[in-house]
C-alpha cells in the first residue's frame, strides 16, 4: 500500500485503538501514553552524464508506542515500535499486543526491577544490543568517507583480525522488505551485500563513487542523499552480525555472574576513539548459569575493538528489528540493525550499586 | 478536520526530460561528470497522546539538485522548484562553485566511472 491507500480517518482510528489498549493494559499505572504513526512516500529521479536514468518510488511507514507508568514513587518508561518498507498496511499487520500493550507490560515490569550493579561483567547482548554494536560502534567506522578523512579507527587496518573468530558483520541493502533496503543508491549504483568483518577479519568498507576511486575498489552502492537538497554521502543500510552456532541457553549456562542486556535503545560512538556507549531499557542478572532478577537503568561503555575481540559466543538465533533514521552530517537515512545473541567478556557496566 | 494531500503522481515526462537535459548541458559546459536528481517527498504523521489525537500533519517537498565534477572539484546546487529554469540556474551555480573551488583545493577528486543503468523501481512493488 502507498500512503493514500488508507483514508486518514481510518489511520487515526487505528492509532487511537492502539493507545487505548496500551492504557487499558496498565491497571491504572499509565500516567502518560503516546502512540504515533507516520508514512512517507518518496520518488527520486536520477540522471547522469554517462546515461543513467533511474526512478525509484518508495513507501516507508513506522508505528511506535511509548508508555510511562508510575507506582506513586517512581516513573518507568518503555517503548515498542515497528516499521516496514510499505505503507498503512503496517497498521493492519501490527497488533496492540505487540505494540502498546507490550510497551505497557515492559514499563510495569521495570517498576519492580532493581537498579543495575556497576562493574566489570560478562554480558550477553540481546540482538537489539548486538544491532547497536554493529551499527553505532563498527558500522560508522566502516563508512569509507570517514576512513579516507582519518576519522575512523579502521584506517589502515584492512586485512587485520580485529574481531573474534566466528564474528561476521555485514551491511546488506538488498534484503526484501527490510527498512534500510533500496535498489539503487543516490548515485545510481545498484545496492549490494557488503561484508565488513569476515570471520573476525576486516575485509571491506562502504563506498560512494568517490571513495571507491580512493580505495581502488568497485563502488558498492552506499551513497545516499536525504532530500533533494542533500549531497550523496556514504551511509549504512541494514547492518547485522551473522548468526553463529551457540544456543542461548548454553550461552547463559556458561556465566557464573553476569548481565543479560535487553532492549537496545540508543547508542553513541566516538568514531575516532573507537569508544561507544549504549543504553539498555532493561536487563537481568545472570547467576550460576541462570537468568535471575530484573534490572533497570543499565548502560555500558566500551572500546569497540576490545568488545569485538572479547566475544566468546555467537548465538544461533537472529533478529533484526531496529528500524530507524540514522543521522550523519545533518542528513537522515532509513536503516535497520540486528544479529544474534552474543556473549562478551569484560564489559564495563554502569549502574548504581556494587 | 484531518486533511492529507494526495501522493504526487508518477514522474511526468517533463521531470525526466529536465534531469536528462541538465546532464547534457553539463557535458557541453565542460563537466567531466554530472548528475541531476529530483526528489518528491510526502510524509503524514498522526500522534495520539493520553487518549486524544493531538497531532495530524503532512509535509511535502519537491525539488532538484545538480552536482558537477569540473577540474577535479565538486560543485553542487539545489532548488525547491522543479522547472527547466530552476534546473539551469542550479547547473550554473554548481559549475561556478566547482570552478572557483578548483583554484584552492589541494586534493583532486577522482571518481570510479559508474556503469549506466536505466530502470524504474517501486518499493514495495505495486
Short mmCIF file of C-alpha atoms in Angstrom, two decimals:
data_model
loop_
_atom_site.label_atom_id
_atom_site.label_comp_id
_atom_site.label_asym_id
_atom_site.label_seq_id
_atom_site.Cartn_x
_atom_site.Cartn_y
_atom_site.Cartn_z
CA UNK A 1 0.00 0.00 0.00
CA UNK A 2 1.06 3.60 -0.55
CA UNK A 3 0.11 6.34 1.97
CA UNK A 4 -3.15 7.39 0.31
CA UNK A 5 -4.41 3.82 0.01
CA UNK A 6 -5.96 4.16 3.51
CA UNK A 7 -8.16 7.13 4.46
CA UNK A 8 -6.67 9.42 7.08
CA UNK A 9 -9.68 8.89 9.37
CA UNK A 10 -9.08 5.14 9.33
CA UNK A 11 -5.43 5.66 10.29
CA UNK A 12 -6.42 7.89 13.21
CA UNK A 13 -8.99 5.34 14.38
CA UNK A 14 -6.41 2.57 14.43
CA UNK A 15 -3.79 4.66 16.23
CA UNK A 16 -6.39 5.66 18.85
CA UNK A 17 -7.21 1.98 19.39
CA UNK A 18 -3.54 1.12 19.96
CA UNK A 19 -3.21 3.88 22.52
CA UNK A 20 -6.40 2.84 24.33
CA UNK A 21 -5.26 -0.78 24.51
CA UNK A 22 -1.92 0.32 25.99
CA UNK A 23 -3.58 2.33 28.74
CA UNK A 24 -6.07 -0.46 29.49
CA UNK A 25 -3.20 -2.90 30.00
CA UNK A 26 -1.63 -0.75 32.72
CA UNK A 27 -4.05 -1.44 35.56
CA UNK A 28 -4.26 2.28 36.30
CA UNK A 29 -0.49 2.76 36.36
CA UNK A 30 -0.14 4.50 32.98
CA UNK A 31 0.43 8.21 33.54
CA UNK A 32 1.44 9.18 30.03
CA UNK A 33 0.96 7.39 26.73
CA UNK A 34 1.94 8.27 23.21
CA UNK A 35 1.29 6.28 20.06
CA UNK A 36 2.48 7.73 16.79
CA UNK A 37 2.29 6.66 13.18
CA UNK A 38 4.00 8.03 10.09
CA UNK A 39 4.01 7.03 6.48
CA UNK A 40 6.20 8.55 3.83
CA UNK A 41 6.35 8.43 0.08
CA UNK A 42 9.49 9.36 -1.81
CA UNK A 43 10.11 9.47 -5.55
CA UNK A 44 13.70 10.02 -6.67
CA UNK A 45 14.54 10.64 -10.32
CA UNK A 46 18.21 10.49 -11.25
CA UNK A 47 20.13 11.07 -14.46
CA UNK A 48 23.86 11.36 -15.02
CA UNK A 49 26.21 12.20 -17.87
CA UNK A 50 27.01 8.54 -18.50
CA UNK A 51 23.44 7.62 -19.42
CA UNK A 52 21.92 6.54 -16.11
CA UNK A 53 18.20 7.23 -15.80
CA UNK A 54 16.57 5.78 -12.71
CA UNK A 55 13.28 6.48 -10.99
CA UNK A 56 12.68 4.98 -7.57
CA UNK A 57 9.39 5.25 -5.68
CA UNK A 58 9.50 4.09 -2.07
CA UNK A 59 6.94 3.94 0.71
CA UNK A 60 8.01 3.56 4.33
CA UNK A 61 5.88 3.51 7.47
CA UNK A 62 6.53 3.34 11.19
CA UNK A 63 4.30 2.96 14.24
CA UNK A 64 5.53 3.33 17.80
CA UNK A 65 4.22 3.36 21.36
CA UNK A 66 5.77 4.95 24.43
CA UNK A 67 4.18 4.18 27.77
CA UNK A 68 5.11 5.84 31.07
CA UNK A 69 3.90 4.17 34.25
CA UNK A 70 4.06 5.07 37.93
CA UNK A 71 3.62 3.24 41.21
CA UNK A 72 3.43 6.51 43.12
CA UNK A 73 7.15 6.56 43.90
CA UNK A 74 8.89 6.21 40.58
CA UNK A 75 8.25 6.57 36.88
CA UNK A 76 9.29 3.98 34.31
CA UNK A 77 9.09 4.15 30.53
CA UNK A 78 9.11 1.56 27.76
CA UNK A 79 8.95 1.85 24.00
CA UNK A 80 7.89 -0.53 21.24
CA UNK A 81 7.80 0.15 17.55
CA UNK A 82 7.51 -1.48 14.15
CA UNK A 83 8.45 -0.23 10.70
CA UNK A 84 8.47 -1.53 7.14
CA UNK A 85 9.15 -0.62 3.55
CA UNK A 86 5.47 -0.27 2.80
CA UNK A 87 2.53 1.85 3.81
CA UNK A 88 -0.56 1.82 6.01
CA UNK A 89 -0.84 -1.97 5.93
CA UNK A 90 1.53 -1.70 8.89
CA UNK A 91 -1.47 -0.54 10.95
CA UNK A 92 -3.33 -3.70 9.94
CA UNK A 93 -0.41 -6.10 10.37
CA UNK A 94 0.60 -4.75 13.80
CA UNK A 95 -1.37 -5.93 16.84
CA UNK A 96 -1.87 -3.89 20.02
CA UNK A 97 -0.42 -6.84 21.96
CA UNK A 98 2.87 -6.49 20.09
CA UNK A 99 2.95 -2.70 20.36
CA UNK A 100 1.27 -0.61 23.04
CA UNK A 101 0.28 -3.48 25.36
CA UNK A 102 3.80 -4.87 25.22
CA UNK A 103 5.27 -1.42 25.98
CA UNK A 104 2.97 -1.08 29.00
CA UNK A 105 3.85 -4.54 30.28
CA UNK A 106 7.56 -3.81 29.97
CA UNK A 107 7.22 -0.47 31.76
CA UNK A 108 5.19 -2.02 34.61
CA UNK A 109 7.79 -4.78 34.99
CA UNK A 110 10.50 -2.14 35.38
CA UNK A 111 8.72 -0.73 38.45
CA UNK A 112 9.82 -3.77 40.44
CA UNK A 113 13.25 -4.10 38.80
CA UNK A 114 16.35 -3.35 40.84
CA UNK A 115 18.98 -0.80 39.85
CA UNK A 116 21.81 -2.39 37.94
CA UNK A 117 25.11 -3.09 39.71
CA UNK A 118 28.20 -1.32 38.39
CA UNK A 119 31.38 -3.09 37.46
CA UNK A 120 33.11 -5.38 35.03
CA UNK A 121 30.88 -8.24 33.91
CA UNK A 122 30.44 -10.96 31.37
CA UNK A 123 27.48 -9.70 29.40
CA UNK A 124 25.05 -11.31 26.99
CA UNK A 125 23.72 -8.93 24.34
CA UNK A 126 20.16 -9.28 23.11
CA UNK A 127 20.01 -8.93 19.26
CA UNK A 128 18.93 -5.29 19.71
CA UNK A 129 22.16 -4.57 21.62
CA UNK A 130 24.13 -6.50 19.01
CA UNK A 131 22.44 -4.21 16.47
CA UNK A 132 23.62 -1.14 18.36
CA UNK A 133 27.15 -2.54 18.45
CA UNK A 134 27.39 -3.32 14.74
CA UNK A 135 25.71 -0.07 13.62
CA UNK A 136 26.98 2.53 16.05
CA UNK A 137 30.30 1.12 17.15
CA UNK A 138 31.53 -0.58 13.99
CA UNK A 139 29.35 0.50 11.07
CA UNK A 140 30.09 4.22 11.22
CA UNK A 141 33.79 3.41 11.29
CA UNK A 142 33.37 1.33 8.12
CA UNK A 143 31.96 4.25 6.10
CA UNK A 144 34.81 4.89 3.68
CA UNK A 145 34.48 8.68 3.77
CA UNK A 146 35.28 8.54 7.49
CA UNK A 147 38.18 6.18 6.79
CA UNK A 148 39.57 8.38 3.99
CA UNK A 149 39.43 11.52 6.10
CA UNK A 150 41.25 9.93 9.02
CA UNK A 151 38.21 9.87 11.29
CA UNK A 152 37.90 6.11 11.61
CA UNK A 153 39.71 3.73 13.90
CA UNK A 154 39.71 1.28 10.97
CA UNK A 155 42.02 3.41 8.84
CA UNK A 156 44.94 1.34 7.54
CA UNK A 157 43.67 -1.87 9.13
CA UNK A 158 42.12 -3.74 6.18
CA UNK A 159 43.09 -7.39 6.32
CA UNK A 160 43.70 -7.39 10.08
CA UNK A 161 41.97 -9.73 12.52
CA UNK A 162 40.02 -7.22 14.57
CA UNK A 163 37.21 -9.35 15.99
CA UNK A 164 36.96 -12.81 17.49
CA UNK A 165 36.84 -15.79 15.16
CA UNK A 166 33.26 -16.55 14.25
CA UNK A 167 32.24 -12.89 14.08
CA UNK A 168 30.99 -11.82 10.64
CA UNK A 169 29.41 -8.39 10.17
CA UNK A 170 27.53 -7.36 7.05
CA UNK A 171 25.70 -4.37 5.64
CA UNK A 172 23.07 -5.57 3.17
CA UNK A 173 20.79 -3.15 1.31
CA UNK A 174 19.19 -5.91 -0.77
CA UNK A 175 17.05 -7.65 1.89
CA UNK A 176 13.45 -7.59 0.61
CA UNK A 177 11.15 -5.52 2.84
CA UNK A 178 13.86 -4.52 5.34
CA UNK A 179 13.63 -0.90 6.47
CA UNK A 180 17.12 0.04 5.24
CA UNK A 181 16.81 -1.62 1.83
CA UNK A 182 16.92 0.13 -1.54
CA UNK A 183 17.66 -0.93 -5.11
CA UNK A 184 19.90 1.93 -6.25
CA UNK A 185 21.78 4.47 -4.18
CA UNK A 186 21.54 8.21 -4.88
CA UNK A 187 24.42 8.00 -7.38
CA UNK A 188 22.67 5.26 -9.37
CA UNK A 189 24.87 2.39 -8.19
CA UNK A 190 22.94 -0.83 -7.53
CA UNK A 191 22.70 -1.71 -3.85
CA UNK A 192 24.60 -4.75 -2.63
CA UNK A 193 25.57 -7.03 0.27
CA UNK A 194 28.80 -5.71 1.77
CA UNK A 195 30.91 -7.82 4.09
CA UNK A 196 32.76 -5.64 6.64
CA UNK A 197 34.13 -8.28 9.03
CA UNK A 198 34.55 -11.85 7.77
CA UNK A 199 35.23 -14.44 10.49
CA UNK A 200 36.97 -11.78 12.57
CA UNK A 201 38.95 -10.12 9.75
CA UNK A 202 38.30 -6.60 8.42
CA UNK A 203 37.67 -7.08 4.70
CA UNK A 204 35.77 -4.07 3.35
CA UNK A 205 34.15 -0.67 3.70
CA UNK A 206 31.03 1.07 2.42
CA UNK A 207 31.67 3.18 -0.68
CA UNK A 208 30.49 6.00 -2.89
CA UNK A 209 31.88 6.62 -6.38
CA UNK A 210 34.48 8.95 -4.89
CA UNK A 211 35.67 6.74 -2.04
CA UNK A 212 35.74 3.69 -4.34
CA UNK A 213 38.24 5.55 -6.54
CA UNK A 214 40.33 6.49 -3.49
CA UNK A 215 40.48 2.87 -2.35
CA UNK A 216 40.74 1.42 -5.90
CA UNK A 217 37.70 -0.80 -5.40
CA UNK A 218 34.33 -1.26 -7.08
CA UNK A 219 31.62 1.08 -5.74
CA UNK A 220 29.11 -0.87 -3.68
CA UNK A 221 26.08 1.42 -3.65
CA UNK A 222 26.30 3.10 -0.24
CA UNK A 223 25.98 6.77 -1.29
CA UNK A 224 22.59 8.03 -0.12
CA UNK A 225 21.14 11.52 -0.04
CA UNK A 226 18.38 12.62 2.32
CA UNK A 227 16.39 15.16 0.32
CA UNK A 228 16.72 16.95 -3.00
CA UNK A 229 18.99 19.50 -1.33
CA UNK A 230 21.46 16.97 0.08
CA UNK A 231 24.61 15.58 -1.49
CA UNK A 232 25.02 11.80 -1.50
CA UNK A 233 27.24 10.64 1.37
CA UNK A 234 28.29 7.17 2.49
CA UNK A 235 25.62 5.52 4.64
CA UNK A 236 24.76 2.15 6.13
CA UNK A 237 21.59 0.22 5.24
CA UNK A 238 20.70 -3.00 7.14
CA UNK A 239 23.72 -3.79 9.31
CA UNK A 240 23.94 -7.04 11.23
CA UNK A 241 26.11 -9.77 12.67
CA UNK A 242 25.57 -13.18 11.11
CA UNK A 243 24.21 -15.90 13.33
CA UNK A 244 26.62 -18.39 14.88
CA UNK A 245 26.15 -21.80 16.45
CA UNK A 246 25.64 -21.37 20.21
CA UNK A 247 22.11 -21.80 21.64
CA UNK A 248 21.03 -19.04 24.03
CA UNK A 249 20.56 -21.46 26.95
CA UNK A 250 24.11 -22.75 26.55
CA UNK A 251 25.40 -19.18 26.45
CA UNK A 252 23.68 -18.42 29.77
CA UNK A 253 24.86 -21.68 31.39
CA UNK A 254 28.46 -20.57 30.88
CA UNK A 255 28.09 -17.45 33.05
CA UNK A 256 28.63 -17.55 36.85
CA UNK A 257 27.78 -13.89 37.43
CA UNK A 258 26.88 -11.60 34.58
CA UNK A 259 24.21 -9.45 33.00
CA UNK A 260 21.77 -10.07 30.16
CA UNK A 261 21.20 -6.75 28.36
CA UNK A 262 17.91 -6.30 26.51
CA UNK A 263 16.04 -3.53 24.68
CA UNK A 264 18.83 -1.67 22.96
CA UNK A 265 17.55 1.89 22.99
CA UNK A 266 20.26 4.18 21.85
CA UNK A 267 23.97 4.36 21.39
CA UNK A 268 26.65 6.90 20.78
CA UNK A 269 30.04 6.37 19.22
CA UNK A 270 33.24 8.37 19.38
CA UNK A 271 34.31 7.20 15.93
CA UNK A 272 37.94 8.22 16.08
CA UNK A 273 38.50 6.94 19.62
CA UNK A 274 36.76 3.67 18.85
CA UNK A 275 34.69 4.07 22.02
CA UNK A 276 30.96 3.58 22.36
CA UNK A 277 28.22 3.93 24.91
CA UNK A 278 24.84 2.27 24.75
CA UNK A 279 21.79 2.22 26.95
CA UNK A 280 19.58 -0.81 27.53
CA UNK A 281 15.96 -0.36 28.54
CA UNK A 282 16.08 -3.40 30.79
CA UNK A 283 18.33 -6.25 31.84
CA UNK A 284 18.52 -9.35 34.02
CA UNK A 285 21.20 -10.64 36.34
CA UNK A 286 22.73 -13.96 35.37
CA UNK A 287 23.83 -16.02 38.36
CA UNK A 288 25.13 -19.56 38.39
CA UNK A 289 24.16 -20.11 34.80
CA UNK A 290 20.57 -18.94 35.17
CA UNK A 291 18.65 -15.79 34.26
CA UNK A 292 17.85 -14.02 37.53
CA UNK A 293 16.21 -10.87 38.80
CA UNK A 294 15.23 -7.98 36.50
CA UNK A 295 17.35 -4.82 36.40
CA UNK A 296 16.79 -1.29 35.13
CA UNK A 297 18.82 1.76 34.14
CA UNK A 298 21.67 -0.09 32.51
CA UNK A 299 24.32 1.41 30.29
CA UNK A 300 27.60 0.04 29.01
CA UNK A 301 30.71 1.75 27.79
CA UNK A 302 33.48 0.01 25.95
CA UNK A 303 36.16 0.19 23.32
CA UNK A 304 34.69 -1.19 20.10
CA UNK A 305 37.62 -3.40 19.14
CA UNK A 306 38.01 -4.77 22.68
CA UNK A 307 34.33 -5.72 22.63
CA UNK A 308 34.60 -7.40 19.23
CA UNK A 309 37.68 -9.35 20.38
CA UNK A 310 36.07 -10.35 23.67
CA UNK A 311 33.08 -12.04 22.05
CA UNK A 312 33.31 -15.69 23.07
CA UNK A 313 29.94 -16.98 21.86
CA UNK A 314 27.75 -16.07 18.88
CA UNK A 315 24.15 -17.24 19.11
CA UNK A 316 22.36 -19.50 16.66
CA UNK A 317 19.36 -17.13 16.62
CA UNK A 318 18.77 -13.89 14.71
CA UNK A 319 16.60 -10.79 14.96
CA UNK A 320 16.76 -7.52 13.06
CA UNK A 321 14.13 -5.19 14.49
CA UNK A 322 15.80 -1.81 14.99
CA UNK A 323 14.36 0.22 12.13
CA UNK A 324 15.05 3.91 12.41
CA UNK A 325 16.55 7.02 10.92
CA UNK A 326 20.32 7.26 11.18
CA UNK A 327 21.77 10.76 11.33
CA UNK A 328 25.01 11.89 9.74
CA UNK A 329 26.17 15.34 8.67
CA UNK A 330 22.66 16.71 9.07
CA UNK A 331 21.08 14.05 6.88
CA UNK A 332 18.80 11.15 7.85
CA UNK A 333 18.71 7.73 6.22
CA UNK A 334 16.43 4.76 6.94
CA UNK A 335 18.46 1.90 8.44
CA UNK A 336 17.97 -1.32 10.38
CA UNK A 337 20.31 -3.34 12.57
CA UNK A 338 20.43 -6.61 14.45
CA UNK A 339 22.04 -10.00 14.76
CA UNK A 340 22.07 -12.92 17.17
CA UNK A 341 22.60 -13.01 20.94
CA UNK A 342 26.31 -12.67 21.67
CA UNK A 343 28.32 -13.16 24.85
CA UNK A 344 31.10 -10.71 25.64
CA UNK A 345 33.70 -10.92 28.42
CA UNK A 346 34.92 -7.91 30.41
CA UNK A 347 32.32 -5.26 29.68
CA UNK A 348 32.12 -2.12 31.83
CA UNK A 349 28.55 -1.78 33.08
CA UNK A 350 27.34 1.47 34.61
CA UNK A 351 24.90 1.20 37.49
CA UNK A 352 24.08 2.37 40.98
CA UNK A 353 25.16 -0.31 43.41
CA UNK A 354 28.09 -2.68 43.84
CA UNK B 1 -10.53 18.10 10.34
CA UNK B 2 -7.67 15.93 9.20
CA UNK B 3 -6.53 16.57 5.69
CA UNK B 4 -3.75 14.80 3.86
CA UNK B 5 -2.78 15.85 0.35
CA UNK B 6 -2.71 13.21 -2.33
CA UNK B 7 0.50 11.36 -3.08
CA UNK B 8 2.25 13.04 -6.03
CA UNK B 9 1.55 11.40 -9.35
CA UNK B 10 4.26 9.37 -11.07
CA UNK B 11 7.02 11.32 -12.76
CA UNK B 12 5.87 13.41 -15.64
CA UNK B 13 7.82 13.34 -18.85
CA UNK B 14 8.94 16.85 -18.08
CA UNK B 15 10.85 15.89 -14.91
CA UNK B 16 12.57 13.07 -16.72
CA UNK B 17 13.41 15.42 -19.58
CA UNK B 18 14.71 18.15 -17.25
CA UNK B 19 17.23 15.97 -15.42
CA UNK B 20 18.41 14.49 -18.72
CA UNK B 21 18.72 17.89 -20.38
CA UNK B 22 20.75 19.28 -17.48
CA UNK B 23 23.22 16.42 -17.76
CA UNK B 24 23.63 17.10 -21.49
CA UNK B 25 24.21 20.79 -20.77
CA UNK B 26 26.74 19.94 -18.05
CA UNK B 27 28.76 17.87 -20.51
CA UNK B 28 28.75 20.70 -23.06
CA UNK B 29 29.86 23.09 -20.31
CA UNK B 30 32.95 21.01 -19.65
CA UNK B 31 31.95 18.86 -16.66
CA UNK B 32 33.77 15.53 -16.63
CA UNK B 33 30.80 14.09 -14.73
CA UNK B 34 27.43 15.40 -13.59
CA UNK B 35 24.20 14.10 -12.16
CA UNK B 36 20.81 15.68 -11.62
CA UNK B 37 18.35 14.40 -9.02
CA UNK B 38 14.77 15.37 -8.35
CA UNK B 39 13.11 14.21 -5.15
CA UNK B 40 9.40 14.37 -4.38
CA UNK B 41 8.54 13.51 -0.80
CA UNK B 42 5.38 13.40 1.24
CA UNK B 43 5.03 12.34 4.87
CA UNK B 44 1.91 12.01 7.02
CA UNK B 45 2.11 11.80 10.80
CA UNK B 46 -0.55 11.06 13.42
CA UNK B 47 0.18 11.33 17.13
CA UNK B 48 -2.20 10.22 19.85
CA UNK B 49 -1.39 11.20 23.43
CA UNK B 50 -3.32 10.35 26.58
CA UNK B 51 -6.46 9.40 24.70
CA UNK B 52 -6.50 12.29 22.27
CA UNK B 53 -5.39 12.58 18.67
CA UNK B 54 -3.43 15.75 19.29
CA UNK B 55 -1.36 15.98 16.12
CA UNK B 56 -2.03 15.09 12.49
CA UNK B 57 0.06 16.77 9.87
CA UNK B 58 1.66 16.33 6.49
CA UNK B 59 4.87 17.63 4.99
CA UNK B 60 5.68 17.71 1.31
CA UNK B 61 8.58 18.85 -0.81
CA UNK B 62 9.63 18.63 -4.43
CA UNK B 63 12.99 19.89 -5.56
CA UNK B 64 16.01 19.27 -7.71
CA UNK B 65 19.78 19.24 -7.28
CA UNK B 66 22.63 19.29 -9.74
CA UNK B 67 26.12 18.00 -8.97
CA UNK B 68 29.06 18.53 -11.32
CA UNK B 69 32.69 17.49 -11.37
CA UNK B 70 34.86 20.13 -13.03
CA UNK B 71 38.64 20.30 -12.86
CA UNK B 72 38.52 17.53 -10.22
CA UNK B 73 36.29 19.60 -7.94
CA UNK B 74 32.67 19.08 -6.98
CA UNK B 75 30.05 21.77 -7.40
CA UNK B 76 26.53 21.32 -6.03
CA UNK B 77 23.36 23.40 -6.02
CA UNK B 78 19.68 22.76 -5.38
CA UNK B 79 16.30 24.43 -5.86
CA UNK B 80 12.93 23.83 -4.20
CA UNK B 81 11.09 24.07 -7.50
CA UNK B 82 11.44 21.68 -10.40
CA UNK B 83 11.46 23.55 -13.70
CA UNK B 84 13.84 23.93 -16.61
CA UNK B 85 14.72 27.42 -15.45
CA UNK B 86 15.48 26.41 -11.85
CA UNK B 87 17.47 23.41 -13.01
CA UNK B 88 19.52 25.57 -15.37
CA UNK B 89 20.21 28.02 -12.55
CA UNK B 90 21.35 25.12 -10.36
CA UNK B 91 23.71 23.97 -13.10
CA UNK B 92 25.21 27.44 -13.49
CA UNK B 93 25.73 27.74 -9.74
CA UNK B 94 27.22 24.26 -9.44
CA UNK B 95 29.63 24.96 -12.32
CA UNK B 96 30.67 28.27 -10.78
CA UNK B 97 31.28 26.69 -7.37
CA UNK B 98 33.35 23.88 -8.84
CA UNK B 99 35.49 26.23 -10.94
CA UNK B 100 36.01 28.60 -8.03
CA UNK B 101 36.93 25.74 -5.68
CA UNK B 102 39.39 24.27 -8.19
CA UNK B 103 41.70 27.21 -7.62
CA UNK B 104 42.04 26.49 -3.92
CA UNK B 105 41.61 22.81 -3.07
CA UNK B 106 44.69 20.67 -2.67
CA UNK B 107 43.13 17.24 -3.06
CA UNK B 108 41.79 16.50 -6.52
CA UNK B 109 38.57 14.47 -6.67
CA UNK B 110 38.56 11.31 -8.77
CA UNK B 111 35.54 9.03 -9.12
CA UNK B 112 35.06 5.50 -10.27
CA UNK B 113 33.19 5.77 -13.56
CA UNK B 114 29.80 4.21 -12.91
CA UNK B 115 28.03 1.79 -15.19
CA UNK B 116 24.91 3.42 -16.65
CA UNK B 117 21.58 1.94 -15.54
CA UNK B 118 18.09 2.65 -16.86
CA UNK B 119 15.38 1.43 -14.54
CA UNK B 120 12.13 2.22 -12.76
CA UNK B 121 11.61 0.76 -9.29
CA UNK B 122 8.68 0.76 -6.88
CA UNK B 123 9.13 -0.43 -3.27
CA UNK B 124 7.05 -2.12 -2.16
CA UNK B 125 6.10 -3.50 -5.55
CA UNK B 126 2.60 -2.48 -6.65
#
